[in-house]
Amino acid sequence: VCAAAEPPLRWEPRCRQQLRHLQDGARIAARLPPRLEGRWVSTGCEVRPGPEFLTRSYLFYANRLFKAYQFYYWDPSCRDPSYSLVIKGKLRLRQASWITRGATEADYHLHKVGIVFHSQKAMREVAAWINQTSGEGCRGFLPPGRTWAPGALYELLSAKSERDCTAALGFAMHELSLVRVEQRYEPLLRAQQSGSRLVEELYLGDIHTDWLERLHYRPTGYQRPMQSAVHHVHPCPACGIIYRADEHHPPILPARAQLPMQLSGSWVSTHCEVRPAVLFLTRYFIFHGNNHTWEGYYYHYSDPLCQQPTFTIYASGHYTQGIPSSKVRGGTELAFKVTQARVTPMDQVTVMMLNSSEPGSCGLSSSWSAGLEQDITPTNGCLALGIKLPHMEYELFKTEQDTQDRSLLYVGERPTDGSSPDSPDKRPTSYQAPLIQCAGASEEFPNYVSLKYLGKKDANGNEALKPLPVAFLFFIALLFLRWD
């Protein structure tokens, strides 16, 4: 059952290069506390649970005041605006987060929230939501039959009058309570250019996947990052359009071709990812389109730069033929069956936790060692890590191409409460951070990839083991880990 997780490294070089790039934490700087002054914009059309389609443009002033635009749309391409929100308030950065490493906690206070409708339909629907679900102070927000007035601004929230009619929209700015700014240098891509360009990304708190929970949820993860309007990845066709927009002139993003779902090949994370409650990880997937089988590697860490490994999960199984989603336009619905899984603990804290788990609940009892892989299929998973086998998950996928014509794969967002989308009604309505294709169907190399091999070469030119730092984690924190 136990086997060393270090066979010869014989897999697609681009995938290996991408994972090695993710481990090079020296490329990323994150100051505590972060500097927020300036404008930050979405880099494309964003999808929130619901689904909601939006773009954002946030301006932070040196005196801690902010002005934020949120532009909502009917469509997943952000070309058909529904309404826009203009949000004004004040933000106070506090201490480093004790829960989400690398983040800063913050307090915010809203002064005003206004709404501008971009059609009679939007005005009618929003007015109905507010009139039906709000208290007495908002019941007459807009009289029935009120004619849409282009450019008219209606007040949803005012701190002075103590009026707040935002709840019916599922609106909250709790995303401002968790903040992280990352800086990195991207190589210049144009021909005959050398050097690099500064890129700044603003990570704000995640939005709860359950609509009923989002109004009082305090984030422990992040949503899709915004980028500095000055220091962003080039080219970014959406950035300038969103930067120039306001509540009366919502951004209309460029039309993009709808790509067919082509899963076959290998896909890898584009950066160190964070999950609520709290997990840091990178992912590597291989899809075999000829027989609809899949393999996934989930590399877990204890730090926001993904440099201190804690454990690795390998999972495999089958997936169904995809069908277009009726709920999230542009998405594809699939079902994944997980039939096998293996776990490799990478630090002594994880080893201690697994060895103290109940006999028969996670591999062979008291047999775990750092760096040694163990099959957990015979014990129907691993209770300590929240893995149950066999297991069915109902997923949402979509594929896109970025501005460099690279293929991106978006997988459904995991439930915020740590549960699994194990029934059709739990199917995601939003997405995780994208994976980038690093090998096509004909280039697949499904051999196990050990992070210990992503290091230096020995005198013979072979990959040599790279010592890994031992991460210190509170033992109790591991009890909250959930596999995704």
Coordinates of C-alpha atoms in Angstrom, one line a residue:
V1 CA 0.0 0.0 0.0
C2 CA 2.8 2.4 0.8
A3 CA 5.1 3.6 -1.9
A4 CA 7.7 6.3 -2.4
A5 CA 6.2 9.3 -4.2
E6 CA 9.3 9.9 -6.3
P7 CA 9.3 7.9 -9.6
P8 CA 11.4 9.3 -12.5
L9 CA 10.1 12.6 -13.7
R10 CA 8.9 11.9 -17.2
W11 CA 6.1 14.4 -17.9
E12 CA 5.5 17.4 -20.1
P13 CA 8.2 20.0 -19.6
R14 CA 5.9 23.0 -19.9
C15 CA 3.8 21.6 -17.0
R16 CA 6.9 21.1 -14.9
Q17 CA 8.1 24.6 -15.8
Q18 CA 4.8 26.1 -14.7
L19 CA 4.8 24.3 -11.3
R20 CA 8.4 25.3 -10.8
H21 CA 7.5 28.9 -11.6
L22 CA 4.7 28.8 -9.0
Q23 CA 7.2 27.7 -6.4
D24 CA 9.5 30.7 -7.1
G25 CA 8.1 32.9 -4.4
A26 CA 10.9 35.4 -4.8
R27 CA 9.1 36.7 -7.8
I28 CA 6.2 37.9 -5.6
A29 CA 6.3 40.6 -3.0
A30 CA 3.4 41.3 -0.6
R31 CA 3.8 44.2 1.8
L32 CA 2.0 44.3 5.2
P33 CA 0.1 46.4 5.5
P34 CA -0.7 46.8 1.8
R35 CA -0.7 50.1 -0.1
L36 CA -4.1 50.6 -1.7
E37 CA -4.0 54.2 -3.1
G38 CA -5.0 54.4 -6.7
R39 CA -7.5 52.7 -9.0
W40 CA -7.9 48.9 -9.4
V41 CA -9.9 47.3 -12.2
S42 CA -11.3 43.9 -13.2
T43 CA -9.3 42.3 -16.1
G44 CA -12.4 40.7 -17.6
C45 CA -16.0 39.7 -17.0
E46 CA -16.3 38.2 -13.5
V47 CA -18.8 35.5 -12.3
R48 CA -20.1 35.5 -8.8
P49 CA -22.3 32.8 -7.2
G50 CA -25.9 33.1 -8.3
P51 CA -24.7 33.6 -11.0
E52 CA -24.0 37.3 -11.2
F53 CA -21.9 38.8 -14.0
L54 CA -20.0 41.9 -13.2
T55 CA -17.0 44.1 -13.6
R56 CA -15.4 46.3 -10.9
S57 CA -13.5 49.6 -10.7
Y58 CA -12.3 50.6 -7.2
L59 CA -10.6 53.9 -6.3
F60 CA -8.8 54.3 -3.0
Y61 CA -7.7 57.7 -1.7
A62 CA -4.7 58.5 0.6
N63 CA -7.2 59.7 3.3
R64 CA -8.7 56.2 3.5
L65 CA -11.9 57.2 1.6
F66 CA -12.9 55.1 -1.4
K67 CA -15.2 55.2 -4.4
A68 CA -16.2 51.9 -6.0
Y69 CA -18.1 51.0 -9.1
Q70 CA -19.8 47.7 -9.6
F71 CA -21.3 47.1 -13.1
Y72 CA -23.8 44.2 -13.4
Y73 CA -24.8 42.5 -16.6
W74 CA -27.4 40.1 -18.0
D75 CA -24.8 38.1 -19.9
P76 CA -21.5 36.2 -19.1
S77 CA -19.6 38.4 -21.7
C78 CA -20.4 41.6 -19.9
R79 CA -21.8 43.3 -23.0
D80 CA -25.4 43.8 -21.9
P81 CA -25.5 46.1 -18.8
S82 CA -28.3 45.7 -16.3
Y83 CA -27.5 48.2 -13.6
S84 CA -24.5 49.9 -12.0
L85 CA -23.7 50.6 -8.3
V86 CA -21.6 53.5 -7.1
I87 CA -20.3 52.9 -3.6
K88 CA -18.7 55.5 -1.3
G89 CA -17.2 54.9 2.1
K90 CA -14.1 54.7 4.3
L91 CA -11.6 51.9 4.8
R92 CA -9.3 51.4 7.8
L93 CA -6.6 48.7 7.6
R94 CA -6.0 46.8 10.8
Q95 CA -3.6 44.0 11.7
A96 CA -2.3 41.0 9.7
S97 CA -4.9 38.2 9.6
W98 CA -4.5 35.4 12.1
I99 CA -6.7 33.2 9.9
T100 CA -5.6 33.9 6.4
R101 CA -1.8 34.1 6.3
G102 CA -0.5 37.0 4.2
A103 CA -3.8 38.9 4.3
T104 CA -4.6 42.1 6.2
E105 CA -7.9 42.6 8.0
A106 CA -9.8 45.8 7.6
D107 CA -12.9 47.7 8.8
Y108 CA -15.0 49.6 6.4
H109 CA -17.9 52.0 6.7
L110 CA -20.3 52.8 3.9
H111 CA -21.5 56.4 3.4
K112 CA -23.6 56.1 0.3
V113 CA -24.7 53.5 -2.3
G114 CA -26.5 54.6 -5.5
I115 CA -27.9 52.7 -8.4
V116 CA -28.3 53.6 -12.0
F117 CA -30.5 51.3 -14.2
H118 CA -29.6 50.7 -17.8
S119 CA -33.0 49.5 -19.0
Q120 CA -36.7 49.5 -18.0
K121 CA -36.4 45.7 -17.5
A122 CA -33.6 46.2 -14.9
M123 CA -35.5 48.9 -13.1
R124 CA -38.7 46.8 -12.9
E125 CA -36.9 43.7 -11.6
V126 CA -34.8 45.5 -9.0
A127 CA -37.7 47.6 -7.8
A128 CA -39.7 44.3 -7.4
W129 CA -36.9 42.7 -5.3
I130 CA -36.7 45.7 -3.0
N131 CA -40.4 46.2 -2.6
Q132 CA -40.9 42.5 -1.8
T133 CA -38.0 41.8 0.6
S134 CA -37.1 45.1 2.3
G135 CA -38.5 46.7 5.4
E136 CA -40.9 49.5 5.7
G137 CA -38.3 52.1 5.0
C138 CA -37.7 50.7 1.5
R139 CA -41.1 49.3 0.5
G140 CA -41.8 52.4 -1.6
F141 CA -38.4 52.6 -3.1
L142 CA -39.8 52.9 -6.6
P143 CA -43.5 53.2 -7.3
P144 CA -45.0 50.6 -9.7
G145 CA -45.0 51.7 -13.3
R146 CA -42.2 54.2 -12.8
T147 CA -40.7 55.0 -16.2
W148 CA -37.0 54.4 -16.6
A149 CA -35.0 57.6 -16.8
P150 CA -31.5 57.0 -18.4
G151 CA -28.8 58.3 -16.1
A152 CA -31.0 58.8 -13.1
L153 CA -29.2 57.9 -9.8
Y154 CA -31.4 56.4 -7.0
E155 CA -30.1 56.2 -3.5
L156 CA -30.0 52.7 -2.0
L157 CA -28.1 53.4 1.2
S158 CA -27.3 56.6 3.1
A159 CA -25.5 56.7 6.4
K160 CA -27.0 60.1 7.2
S161 CA -30.6 59.1 6.8
E162 CA -29.9 55.5 8.1
R163 CA -31.6 54.1 5.1
D164 CA -30.4 50.8 3.6
C165 CA -32.2 49.1 0.8
T166 CA -29.2 47.0 -0.5
A167 CA -30.1 43.6 1.1
A168 CA -32.6 42.7 -1.6
L169 CA -29.7 42.8 -4.1
G170 CA -27.5 40.5 -2.0
F171 CA -25.2 43.4 -1.7
A172 CA -22.5 43.7 0.9
M173 CA -18.9 45.0 0.8
H174 CA -17.5 42.4 3.2
E175 CA -14.9 41.8 0.5
L176 CA -13.1 44.9 1.9
S177 CA -12.6 43.2 5.3
L178 CA -9.7 41.0 3.9
V179 CA -7.1 42.6 1.7
R180 CA -3.8 41.5 0.0
V181 CA -1.7 43.2 -2.6
E182 CA 0.9 41.3 -4.6
Q183 CA 3.6 42.7 -6.8
R184 CA 5.5 40.8 -9.4
Y185 CA 7.5 41.4 -12.6
E186 CA 6.2 40.0 -15.9
P187 CA 8.6 39.7 -18.9
L188 CA 7.8 41.9 -21.8
L189 CA 6.2 39.8 -24.6
R190 CA 6.5 42.0 -27.6
A191 CA 9.2 41.2 -30.2
Q192 CA 12.5 43.1 -29.9
Q193 CA 11.7 44.0 -26.2
S194 CA 13.7 42.8 -23.2
G195 CA 13.2 43.4 -19.5
S196 CA 10.1 43.2 -17.4
R197 CA 7.0 45.1 -16.3
L198 CA 5.6 45.6 -12.8
V199 CA 2.2 44.0 -12.2
E200 CA 0.2 44.8 -9.0
E201 CA -2.8 42.7 -8.0
L202 CA -5.4 43.4 -5.4
Y203 CA -7.0 40.4 -3.7
L204 CA -10.2 41.1 -1.8
G205 CA -12.3 38.7 0.3
D206 CA -14.4 35.9 -1.3
I207 CA -18.1 36.0 -1.8
H208 CA -20.1 33.2 -0.1
T209 CA -21.5 30.6 -2.5
D210 CA -24.8 30.5 -0.6
W211 CA -26.8 33.6 -1.3
L212 CA -28.5 33.6 2.1
E213 CA -25.0 33.6 3.9
R214 CA -23.3 36.3 1.9
L215 CA -24.8 39.3 3.8
H216 CA -23.0 38.3 7.0
Y217 CA -20.1 36.2 5.8
R218 CA -16.6 37.3 6.8
P219 CA -14.2 36.2 4.1
T220 CA -11.3 33.8 4.7
G221 CA -10.4 33.4 1.0
Y222 CA -10.2 35.6 -2.0
Q223 CA -12.1 36.3 -5.2
R224 CA -10.6 36.9 -8.6
P225 CA -8.0 39.7 -8.2
M226 CA -8.2 43.1 -9.6
Q227 CA -5.1 44.8 -11.2
S228 CA -3.7 48.2 -10.8
A229 CA -4.9 50.5 -13.6
V230 CA -1.3 51.7 -14.0
H231 CA 0.6 48.4 -13.3
H232 CA -1.3 45.6 -15.1
V233 CA -0.6 42.7 -17.4
H234 CA -0.3 43.8 -21.1
P235 CA -2.2 43.5 -23.2
C236 CA -5.5 43.9 -21.3
P237 CA -8.3 45.0 -23.6
A238 CA -10.8 45.2 -20.7
C239 CA -8.6 47.2 -18.4
G240 CA -8.8 50.5 -20.2
I241 CA -12.5 50.2 -21.0
I242 CA -13.3 49.5 -17.3
Y243 CA -11.0 52.3 -16.2
R244 CA -12.8 54.9 -18.3
A245 CA -16.3 53.8 -17.2
D246 CA -18.6 55.3 -14.6
E247 CA -22.1 54.6 -13.3
H248 CA -23.7 56.4 -16.4
H249 CA -21.4 54.7 -18.9
P250 CA -20.9 51.1 -18.0
P251 CA -18.1 49.2 -19.7
I252 CA -19.0 47.1 -22.7
L253 CA -16.3 44.5 -23.1
P254 CA -15.1 43.3 -26.5
A255 CA -16.9 40.4 -28.1
R256 CA -15.2 37.0 -27.6
A257 CA -15.7 33.8 -29.6
Q258 CA -17.4 31.0 -27.7
L259 CA -15.0 28.1 -27.4
P260 CA -16.2 24.5 -27.5
M261 CA -15.3 22.5 -24.4
Q262 CA -12.1 20.6 -25.1
L263 CA -10.9 19.1 -21.9
S264 CA -8.3 16.6 -23.3
G265 CA -4.7 17.4 -22.2
S266 CA -3.0 18.7 -19.1
W267 CA -3.9 21.8 -17.1
V268 CA -2.0 23.5 -14.2
S269 CA -2.6 26.4 -11.8
T270 CA -1.5 29.9 -12.8
H271 CA -0.6 31.0 -9.3
C272 CA -0.7 29.9 -5.6
E273 CA -4.4 29.6 -4.8
V274 CA -6.2 30.1 -1.5
R275 CA -9.5 28.5 -0.3
P276 CA -11.7 29.6 2.5
A277 CA -11.0 28.1 6.0
V278 CA -7.9 28.1 5.0
L279 CA -6.0 26.1 2.3
F280 CA -3.2 27.2 0.0
L281 CA -2.8 24.9 -3.0
T282 CA -1.8 24.4 -6.6
R283 CA -3.6 22.0 -9.0
Y284 CA -2.5 19.8 -11.9
F285 CA -5.2 18.0 -14.0
I286 CA -4.9 15.5 -16.8
F287 CA -8.0 14.6 -18.9
H288 CA -8.1 11.7 -21.2
G289 CA -10.8 12.4 -23.8
N290 CA -10.7 9.1 -25.5
N291 CA -12.1 7.2 -22.5
H292 CA -13.3 10.0 -20.3
T293 CA -11.0 9.4 -17.5
W294 CA -9.2 12.0 -15.4
E295 CA -6.3 12.4 -12.9
G296 CA -5.8 15.3 -10.5
Y297 CA -2.9 16.3 -8.3
Y298 CA -3.6 18.7 -5.4
Y299 CA -0.5 20.2 -3.8
H300 CA -1.3 21.7 -0.4
Y301 CA 0.8 24.2 1.5
S302 CA 0.8 26.2 4.7
D303 CA 1.8 29.6 3.2
P304 CA 0.4 32.0 0.7
L305 CA 3.4 31.6 -1.7
C306 CA 3.0 27.8 -1.9
Q307 CA 6.6 27.1 -0.7
Q308 CA 5.9 25.0 2.4
P309 CA 4.2 21.8 1.4
T310 CA 1.9 20.0 3.9
F311 CA 0.4 17.2 1.9
T312 CA -0.4 16.1 -1.7
I313 CA -3.5 14.3 -2.9
Y314 CA -3.7 12.3 -6.1
A315 CA -7.2 11.4 -7.3
S316 CA -8.6 9.7 -10.4
G317 CA -11.8 8.5 -11.9
H318 CA -14.3 9.1 -14.8
Y319 CA -16.3 12.0 -16.0
T320 CA -19.5 12.3 -18.1
Q321 CA -20.1 13.9 -21.4
G322 CA -20.7 17.6 -20.9
I323 CA -23.9 19.5 -21.6
P324 CA -24.5 23.2 -21.8
S325 CA -25.5 24.8 -18.5
S326 CA -29.0 26.2 -18.4
K327 CA -28.2 28.2 -15.3
V328 CA -24.8 29.7 -16.1
R329 CA -24.6 30.7 -19.7
G330 CA -21.3 29.8 -21.2
G331 CA -20.7 27.0 -18.8
T332 CA -20.7 23.3 -19.3
E333 CA -22.2 20.8 -16.7
L334 CA -20.3 17.6 -16.1
A335 CA -20.3 14.9 -13.4
F336 CA -17.1 13.5 -12.0
K337 CA -16.7 10.2 -10.2
V338 CA -13.7 9.8 -7.9
T339 CA -12.8 6.2 -7.6
Q340 CA -9.2 6.2 -6.4
A341 CA -7.0 8.5 -4.2
R342 CA -3.5 8.5 -2.7
V343 CA -2.1 10.9 -0.1
T344 CA 1.5 11.9 0.5
P345 CA 2.2 13.8 3.8
M346 CA 4.9 16.4 3.4
D347 CA 5.6 17.6 6.9
Q348 CA 5.7 16.1 10.4
V349 CA 2.5 17.8 11.6
T350 CA 0.5 16.2 8.9
V351 CA 2.2 12.8 9.6
M352 CA 1.2 13.1 13.3
M353 CA -2.4 13.9 12.4
L354 CA -2.8 11.0 10.0
N355 CA -1.1 8.6 12.4
S356 CA -3.5 9.6 15.2
S357 CA -6.6 9.2 13.0
E358 CA -9.1 6.4 13.9
P359 CA -7.9 3.0 12.7
G360 CA -9.4 2.0 9.3
S361 CA -10.4 5.6 8.5
C362 CA -7.4 6.7 6.5
G363 CA -5.0 4.1 5.1
L364 CA -2.9 1.7 7.2
S365 CA -3.1 2.7 10.9
S366 CA 0.0 4.4 12.3
S367 CA 2.0 3.8 9.1
W368 CA 2.3 7.4 7.7
S369 CA 5.8 8.9 7.0
A370 CA 6.8 12.2 5.4
G371 CA 7.4 11.9 1.7
L372 CA 5.8 8.4 1.4
E373 CA 2.6 8.0 -0.6
Q374 CA -0.2 5.8 0.6
D375 CA -3.3 4.5 -1.2
I376 CA -6.5 5.5 0.7
T377 CA -8.8 3.7 -1.6
P378 CA -9.0 0.5 0.5
T379 CA -10.3 2.6 3.5
N380 CA -12.9 4.4 1.3
G381 CA -11.0 7.6 1.6
C382 CA -9.5 9.5 4.5
L383 CA -11.8 10.8 7.2
A384 CA -9.2 13.2 8.7
L385 CA -8.9 15.0 5.3
G386 CA -12.6 14.9 4.4
I387 CA -12.1 12.5 1.5
K388 CA -14.8 9.9 0.9
L389 CA -14.6 7.2 -1.8
P390 CA -16.2 6.4 -4.1
H391 CA -17.5 9.9 -4.6
M392 CA -19.6 11.8 -7.2
E393 CA -19.3 15.5 -7.8
Y394 CA -21.5 17.7 -10.1
E395 CA -19.3 20.3 -11.7
L396 CA -19.4 23.4 -13.9
F397 CA -16.6 24.0 -16.4
K398 CA -15.8 26.6 -19.1
T399 CA -12.8 27.2 -21.4
E400 CA -11.5 30.5 -22.6
Q401 CA -8.5 32.0 -24.4
D402 CA -6.5 34.8 -22.8
T403 CA -5.0 37.7 -24.6
Q404 CA -2.0 35.6 -25.5
D405 CA -4.2 32.9 -27.1
R406 CA -3.4 30.5 -24.3
S407 CA -6.2 28.1 -23.3
L408 CA -7.7 28.5 -19.8
L409 CA -9.9 26.1 -17.9
Y410 CA -12.3 27.3 -15.2
V411 CA -13.6 24.7 -12.8
G412 CA -16.6 25.3 -10.5
E413 CA -16.0 27.2 -7.3
R414 CA -16.0 25.0 -4.2
P415 CA -18.8 25.6 -1.6
T416 CA -17.6 28.1 1.0
D417 CA -18.8 25.9 3.9
G418 CA -16.3 23.2 2.9
S419 CA -18.9 20.7 1.7
S420 CA -18.8 19.0 -1.6
P421 CA -21.1 19.5 -4.7
D422 CA -22.3 15.9 -4.4
S423 CA -25.8 16.5 -5.7
P424 CA -27.2 18.4 -8.7
D425 CA -28.7 21.1 -6.6
K426 CA -25.2 21.9 -5.2
R427 CA -23.6 22.3 -8.6
P428 CA -21.5 25.5 -8.6
T429 CA -22.7 28.7 -10.3
S430 CA -19.3 30.4 -10.3
Y431 CA -15.7 29.5 -10.9
Q432 CA -12.3 29.0 -9.2
A433 CA -9.1 30.7 -10.5
P434 CA -8.3 29.4 -14.0
L435 CA -5.9 26.6 -15.0
I436 CA -3.7 27.0 -18.0
Q437 CA -3.2 24.3 -20.6
C438 CA 0.4 23.1 -20.5
A439 CA 0.1 20.0 -22.7
G440 CA -2.3 18.9 -25.4
A441 CA -4.0 15.5 -25.7
S442 CA -1.1 14.0 -27.6
E443 CA 1.5 15.2 -25.1
E444 CA 0.0 13.7 -21.9
F445 CA 2.5 12.3 -19.4
P446 CA 0.4 11.2 -16.4
N447 CA 3.3 10.0 -14.3
Y448 CA 3.3 11.2 -10.7
V449 CA 4.9 14.6 -10.1
S450 CA 6.7 15.0 -6.8
L451 CA 7.3 18.5 -5.6
K452 CA 10.7 17.3 -4.2
Y453 CA 11.9 17.0 -7.8
L454 CA 11.2 20.6 -8.7
G455 CA 14.7 21.6 -7.8
K456 CA 18.3 21.6 -8.8
K457 CA 20.2 19.1 -11.0
D458 CA 23.0 16.8 -9.9
A459 CA 26.4 16.4 -11.5
N460 CA 24.9 14.1 -14.1
G461 CA 22.2 16.6 -15.1
N462 CA 19.4 14.6 -13.4
E463 CA 16.8 16.2 -11.2
A464 CA 18.1 16.2 -7.6
L465 CA 16.0 16.2 -4.4
K466 CA 15.5 19.7 -3.1
P467 CA 15.1 20.0 0.6
L468 CA 11.7 21.2 1.7
P469 CA 11.1 23.6 4.6
V470 CA 9.1 22.0 7.4
A471 CA 5.9 24.1 7.8
F472 CA 4.7 24.8 11.3
L473 CA 0.9 24.5 11.5
F474 CA -1.3 24.4 14.6
F475 CA -2.5 20.9 14.8
I476 CA -6.1 22.0 15.3
A477 CA -6.0 23.9 12.0
L478 CA -5.6 20.6 10.1
L479 CA -8.9 19.4 11.5
F480 CA -10.6 22.0 9.3
L481 CA -8.9 20.9 6.1
R482 CA -11.2 19.9 3.2
W483 CA -10.1 18.3 0.0
D484 CA -10.8 20.2 -3.2

